[in-house]
Amino acid sequence: MSEVSLAPGRRLSEIRQQLGMSQRKAAELSGLTHSAISTIEQDKVSPAVSTLQKLLRVYGLSLSEFFAEEHKSSEPRIVINAADLIEIGSRGVSMRMVHNGTPNHTVAMLLETYQPGSTTGDKIKHQGEEVGTLLEGEIILTVNGQSYPLRAGQSYAINTANPHSFSNISTRICRIVSAHTPNTF
């Protein structure tokens, strides 16, 4: 069975096993519990973006590399349809990555939707920069422990090496368009 046809948890399990790593070792290195890794690998739960990022960091992969692997193309696409965007979010946070099938791009773009009460989870941290604009709703952006409430029409620019998270504490959907460098979000 190829990795492309596997559910995300099963793919994580195969990657871990290919690295010759036990679940306990992955838990120790990622700061997650053994039971959390087991539950994720069995596809019983969909992890928060921050949780998945911690695990992938141990495996030497970024979120975009993990999800884009399924969508490699021999010819880079010029036009990408909405149905071809790659979903990398979970738990009420939709992050649809615009990807043309090639790893040779320097920027990643996401169309993000936050359901009421959703969050990216614990702080996310990765090298690079991120800029975004809220198209609809309200969001709380927290960077280095400082919270910034943002409304539709406002934009942000952050150094993503600083721990950050996004939370929708409102009763309305929030939509953001964002771009990241490097492309290995």
GROMACS .gro file of C-alpha atoms in nm:
model
  185
    1MET     CA    1   0.000   0.000   0.000
    2SER     CA    2   0.145   0.338  -0.092
    3GLU     CA    3   0.164   0.628   0.150
    4VAL     CA    4  -0.067   0.826  -0.075
    5SER     CA    5  -0.362   0.597  -0.002
    6LEU     CA    6  -0.308   0.587   0.375
    7ALA     CA    7  -0.504   0.786   0.631
    8PRO     CA    8  -0.292   1.054   0.805
    9GLY     CA    9  -0.253   0.858   1.129
   10ARG     CA   10  -0.144   0.546   0.945
   11ARG     CA   11   0.102   0.751   0.738
   12LEU     CA   12   0.247   0.893   1.061
   13SER     CA   13   0.285   0.540   1.194
   14GLU     CA   14   0.467   0.426   0.880
   15ILE     CA   15   0.699   0.728   0.882
   16ARG     CA   16   0.782   0.664   1.250
   17GLN     CA   17   0.848   0.296   1.181
   18GLN     CA   18   1.064   0.376   0.876
   19LEU     CA   19   1.275   0.591   1.108
   20GLY     CA   20   1.307   0.292   1.343
   21MET     CA   21   1.146   0.486   1.626
   22SER     CA   22   0.911   0.350   1.891
   23GLN     CA   23   0.595   0.534   1.992
   24ARG     CA   24   0.749   0.593   2.334
   25LYS     CA   25   1.060   0.752   2.181
   26ALA     CA   26   0.845   0.970   1.953
   27ALA     CA   27   0.643   1.075   2.259
   28GLU     CA   28   0.958   1.162   2.453
   29LEU     CA   29   1.107   1.368   2.169
   30SER     CA   30   0.782   1.547   2.079
   31GLY     CA   31   0.660   1.620   2.431
   32LEU     CA   32   0.338   1.428   2.363
   33THR     CA   33   0.210   1.131   2.558
   34HIS     CA   34   0.249   0.776   2.433
   35SER     CA   35  -0.129   0.735   2.439
   36ALA     CA   36  -0.176   1.052   2.230
   37ILE     CA   37   0.056   0.918   1.960
   38SER     CA   38  -0.115   0.580   1.967
   39THR     CA   39  -0.460   0.737   1.932
   40ILE     CA   40  -0.344   0.963   1.647
   41GLU     CA   41  -0.178   0.674   1.461
   42GLN     CA   42  -0.498   0.471   1.486
   43ASP     CA   43  -0.688   0.764   1.330
   44LYS     CA   44  -0.917   0.776   1.634
   45VAL     CA   45  -0.856   1.149   1.675
   46SER     CA   46  -0.749   1.429   1.448
   47PRO     CA   47  -0.469   1.620   1.620
   48ALA     CA   48  -0.456   1.998   1.652
   49VAL     CA   49  -0.219   2.166   1.405
   50SER     CA   50   0.028   2.242   1.686
   51THR     CA   51   0.027   1.877   1.800
   52LEU     CA   52   0.084   1.745   1.449
   53GLN     CA   53   0.363   1.998   1.401
   54LYS     CA   54   0.541   1.875   1.718
   55LEU     CA   55   0.528   1.517   1.593
   56LEU     CA   56   0.639   1.600   1.240
   57ARG     CA   57   0.931   1.804   1.372
   58VAL     CA   58   1.061   1.484   1.537
   59TYR     CA   59   1.025   1.305   1.201
   60GLY     CA   60   1.207   1.584   1.012
   61LEU     CA   61   0.900   1.694   0.814
   62SER     CA   62   0.702   2.015   0.793
   63LEU     CA   63   0.322   2.026   0.774
   64SER     CA   64   0.332   2.126   0.410
   65GLU     CA   65   0.577   1.847   0.320
   66PHE     CA   66   0.364   1.587   0.499
   67PHE     CA   67   0.043   1.685   0.322
   68ALA     CA   68   0.191   1.783  -0.015
   69GLU     CA   69   0.356   1.440  -0.048
   70GLU     CA   70   0.016   1.299  -0.142
   71HIS     CA   71  -0.031   1.554  -0.417
   72LYS     CA   72   0.298   1.544  -0.608
   73SER     CA   73   0.254   1.608  -0.975
   74SER     CA   74   0.486   1.548  -1.268
   75GLU     CA   75   0.388   1.885  -1.419
   76PRO     CA   76   0.338   2.191  -1.200
   77ARG     CA   77  -0.013   2.326  -1.240
   78ILE     CA   78  -0.082   2.687  -1.330
   79VAL     CA   79  -0.449   2.686  -1.230
   80ILE     CA   80  -0.542   2.518  -0.903
   81ASN     CA   81  -0.911   2.446  -0.846
   82ALA     CA   82  -1.073   2.480  -0.504
   83ALA     CA   83  -1.117   2.102  -0.488
   84ASP     CA   84  -0.739   2.059  -0.531
   85LEU     CA   85  -0.638   2.267  -0.228
   86ILE     CA   86  -0.465   2.055   0.036
   87GLU     CA   87  -0.635   2.046   0.377
   88ILE     CA   88  -0.379   2.057   0.659
   89GLY     CA   89  -0.604   2.175   0.943
   90SER     CA   90  -0.820   1.990   1.192
   91ARG     CA   91  -1.054   2.031   1.488
   92GLY     CA   92  -1.261   2.321   1.357
   93VAL     CA   93  -0.965   2.491   1.187
   94SER     CA   94  -0.953   2.447   0.811
   95MET     CA   95  -0.621   2.536   0.649
   96ARG     CA   96  -0.635   2.479   0.278
   97MET     CA   97  -0.294   2.508   0.116
   98VAL     CA   98  -0.259   2.629  -0.241
   99HIS     CA   99  -0.011   2.387  -0.398
  100ASN     CA  100   0.076   2.334  -0.764
  101GLY     CA  101   0.246   1.995  -0.722
  102THR     CA  102   0.607   2.107  -0.706
  103PRO     CA  103   0.833   2.152  -0.402
  104ASN     CA  104   1.025   2.430  -0.581
  105HIS     CA  105   0.832   2.732  -0.458
  106THR     CA  106   0.941   2.985  -0.198
  107VAL     CA  107   0.609   3.089  -0.050
  108ALA     CA  108   0.311   2.894   0.083
  109MET     CA  109  -0.041   3.033   0.075
  110LEU     CA  110  -0.329   2.921   0.295
  111LEU     CA  111  -0.701   2.987   0.293
  112GLU     CA  112  -0.799   2.949   0.659
  113THR     CA  113  -1.142   2.907   0.818
  114TYR     CA  114  -1.189   2.906   1.196
  115GLN     CA  115  -1.519   2.777   1.333
  116PRO     CA  116  -1.654   2.951   1.645
  117GLY     CA  117  -1.456   2.837   1.950
  118SER     CA  118  -1.175   2.678   1.746
  119THR     CA  119  -0.801   2.727   1.793
  120THR     CA  120  -0.476   2.612   1.639
  121GLY     CA  121  -0.399   2.464   1.981
  122ASP     CA  122  -0.077   2.518   2.169
  123LYS     CA  123   0.169   2.764   2.031
  124ILE     CA  124   0.293   2.700   1.676
  125LYS     CA  125   0.655   2.777   1.600
  126HIS     CA  126   0.851   2.746   1.275
  127GLN     CA  127   1.120   2.942   1.095
  128GLY     CA  128   1.005   3.214   0.860
  129GLU     CA  129   0.752   3.490   0.823
  130GLU     CA  130   0.376   3.501   0.789
  131VAL     CA  131   0.145   3.774   0.667
  132GLY     CA  132  -0.230   3.751   0.653
  133THR     CA  133  -0.553   3.943   0.617
  134LEU     CA  134  -0.880   3.868   0.793
  135LEU     CA  135  -1.150   3.852   0.531
  136GLU     CA  136  -1.436   3.784   0.771
  137GLY     CA  137  -1.497   3.761   1.146
  138GLU     CA  138  -1.266   3.814   1.442
  139ILE     CA  139  -0.962   3.625   1.568
  140ILE     CA  140  -0.722   3.647   1.860
  141LEU     CA  141  -0.362   3.623   1.744
  142THR     CA  142  -0.125   3.545   2.031
  143VAL     CA  143   0.248   3.599   1.974
  144ASN     CA  144   0.503   3.547   2.252
  145GLY     CA  145   0.221   3.546   2.507
  146GLN     CA  146   0.076   3.881   2.391
  147SER     CA  147  -0.277   3.876   2.247
  148TYR     CA  148  -0.385   4.084   1.951
  149PRO     CA  149  -0.759   4.094   1.870
  150LEU     CA  150  -0.811   4.135   1.496
  151ARG     CA  151  -1.125   4.210   1.291
  152ALA     CA  152  -1.217   4.173   0.926
  153GLY     CA  153  -1.009   4.403   0.710
  154GLN     CA  154  -0.709   4.404   0.945
  155SER     CA  155  -0.381   4.236   0.855
  156TYR     CA  156  -0.087   4.100   1.050
  157ALA     CA  157   0.280   4.026   0.988
  158ILE     CA  158   0.477   3.803   1.225
  159ASN     CA  159   0.808   3.628   1.264
  160THR     CA  160   0.692   3.266   1.293
  161ALA     CA  161   0.999   3.166   1.494
  162ASN     CA  162   0.808   3.326   1.782
  163PRO     CA  163   0.547   3.098   1.943
  164HIS     CA  164   0.204   3.194   1.811
  165SER     CA  165  -0.155   3.073   1.792
  166PHE     CA  166  -0.490   3.174   1.648
  167SER     CA  167  -0.820   3.143   1.839
  168ASN     CA  168  -1.173   3.227   1.734
  169ILE     CA  169  -1.357   3.309   2.057
  170SER     CA  170  -1.649   3.468   1.872
  171THR     CA  171  -1.975   3.307   1.763
  172ARG     CA  172  -1.904   3.370   1.393
  173ILE     CA  173  -1.679   3.200   1.139
  174CYS     CA  174  -1.345   3.371   1.075
  175ARG     CA  175  -1.172   3.355   0.737
  176ILE     CA  176  -0.809   3.448   0.673
  177VAL     CA  177  -0.585   3.442   0.368
  178SER     CA  178  -0.218   3.404   0.461
  179ALA     CA  179   0.123   3.359   0.304
  180HIS     CA  180   0.431   3.200   0.463
  181THR     CA  181   0.799   3.183   0.391
  182PRO     CA  182   0.966   2.950   0.355
  183ASN     CA  183   0.715   2.713   0.201
  184THR     CA  184   0.782   2.451   0.469
  185PHE     CA  185   0.510   2.557   0.711
   0.00000   0.00000   0.00000
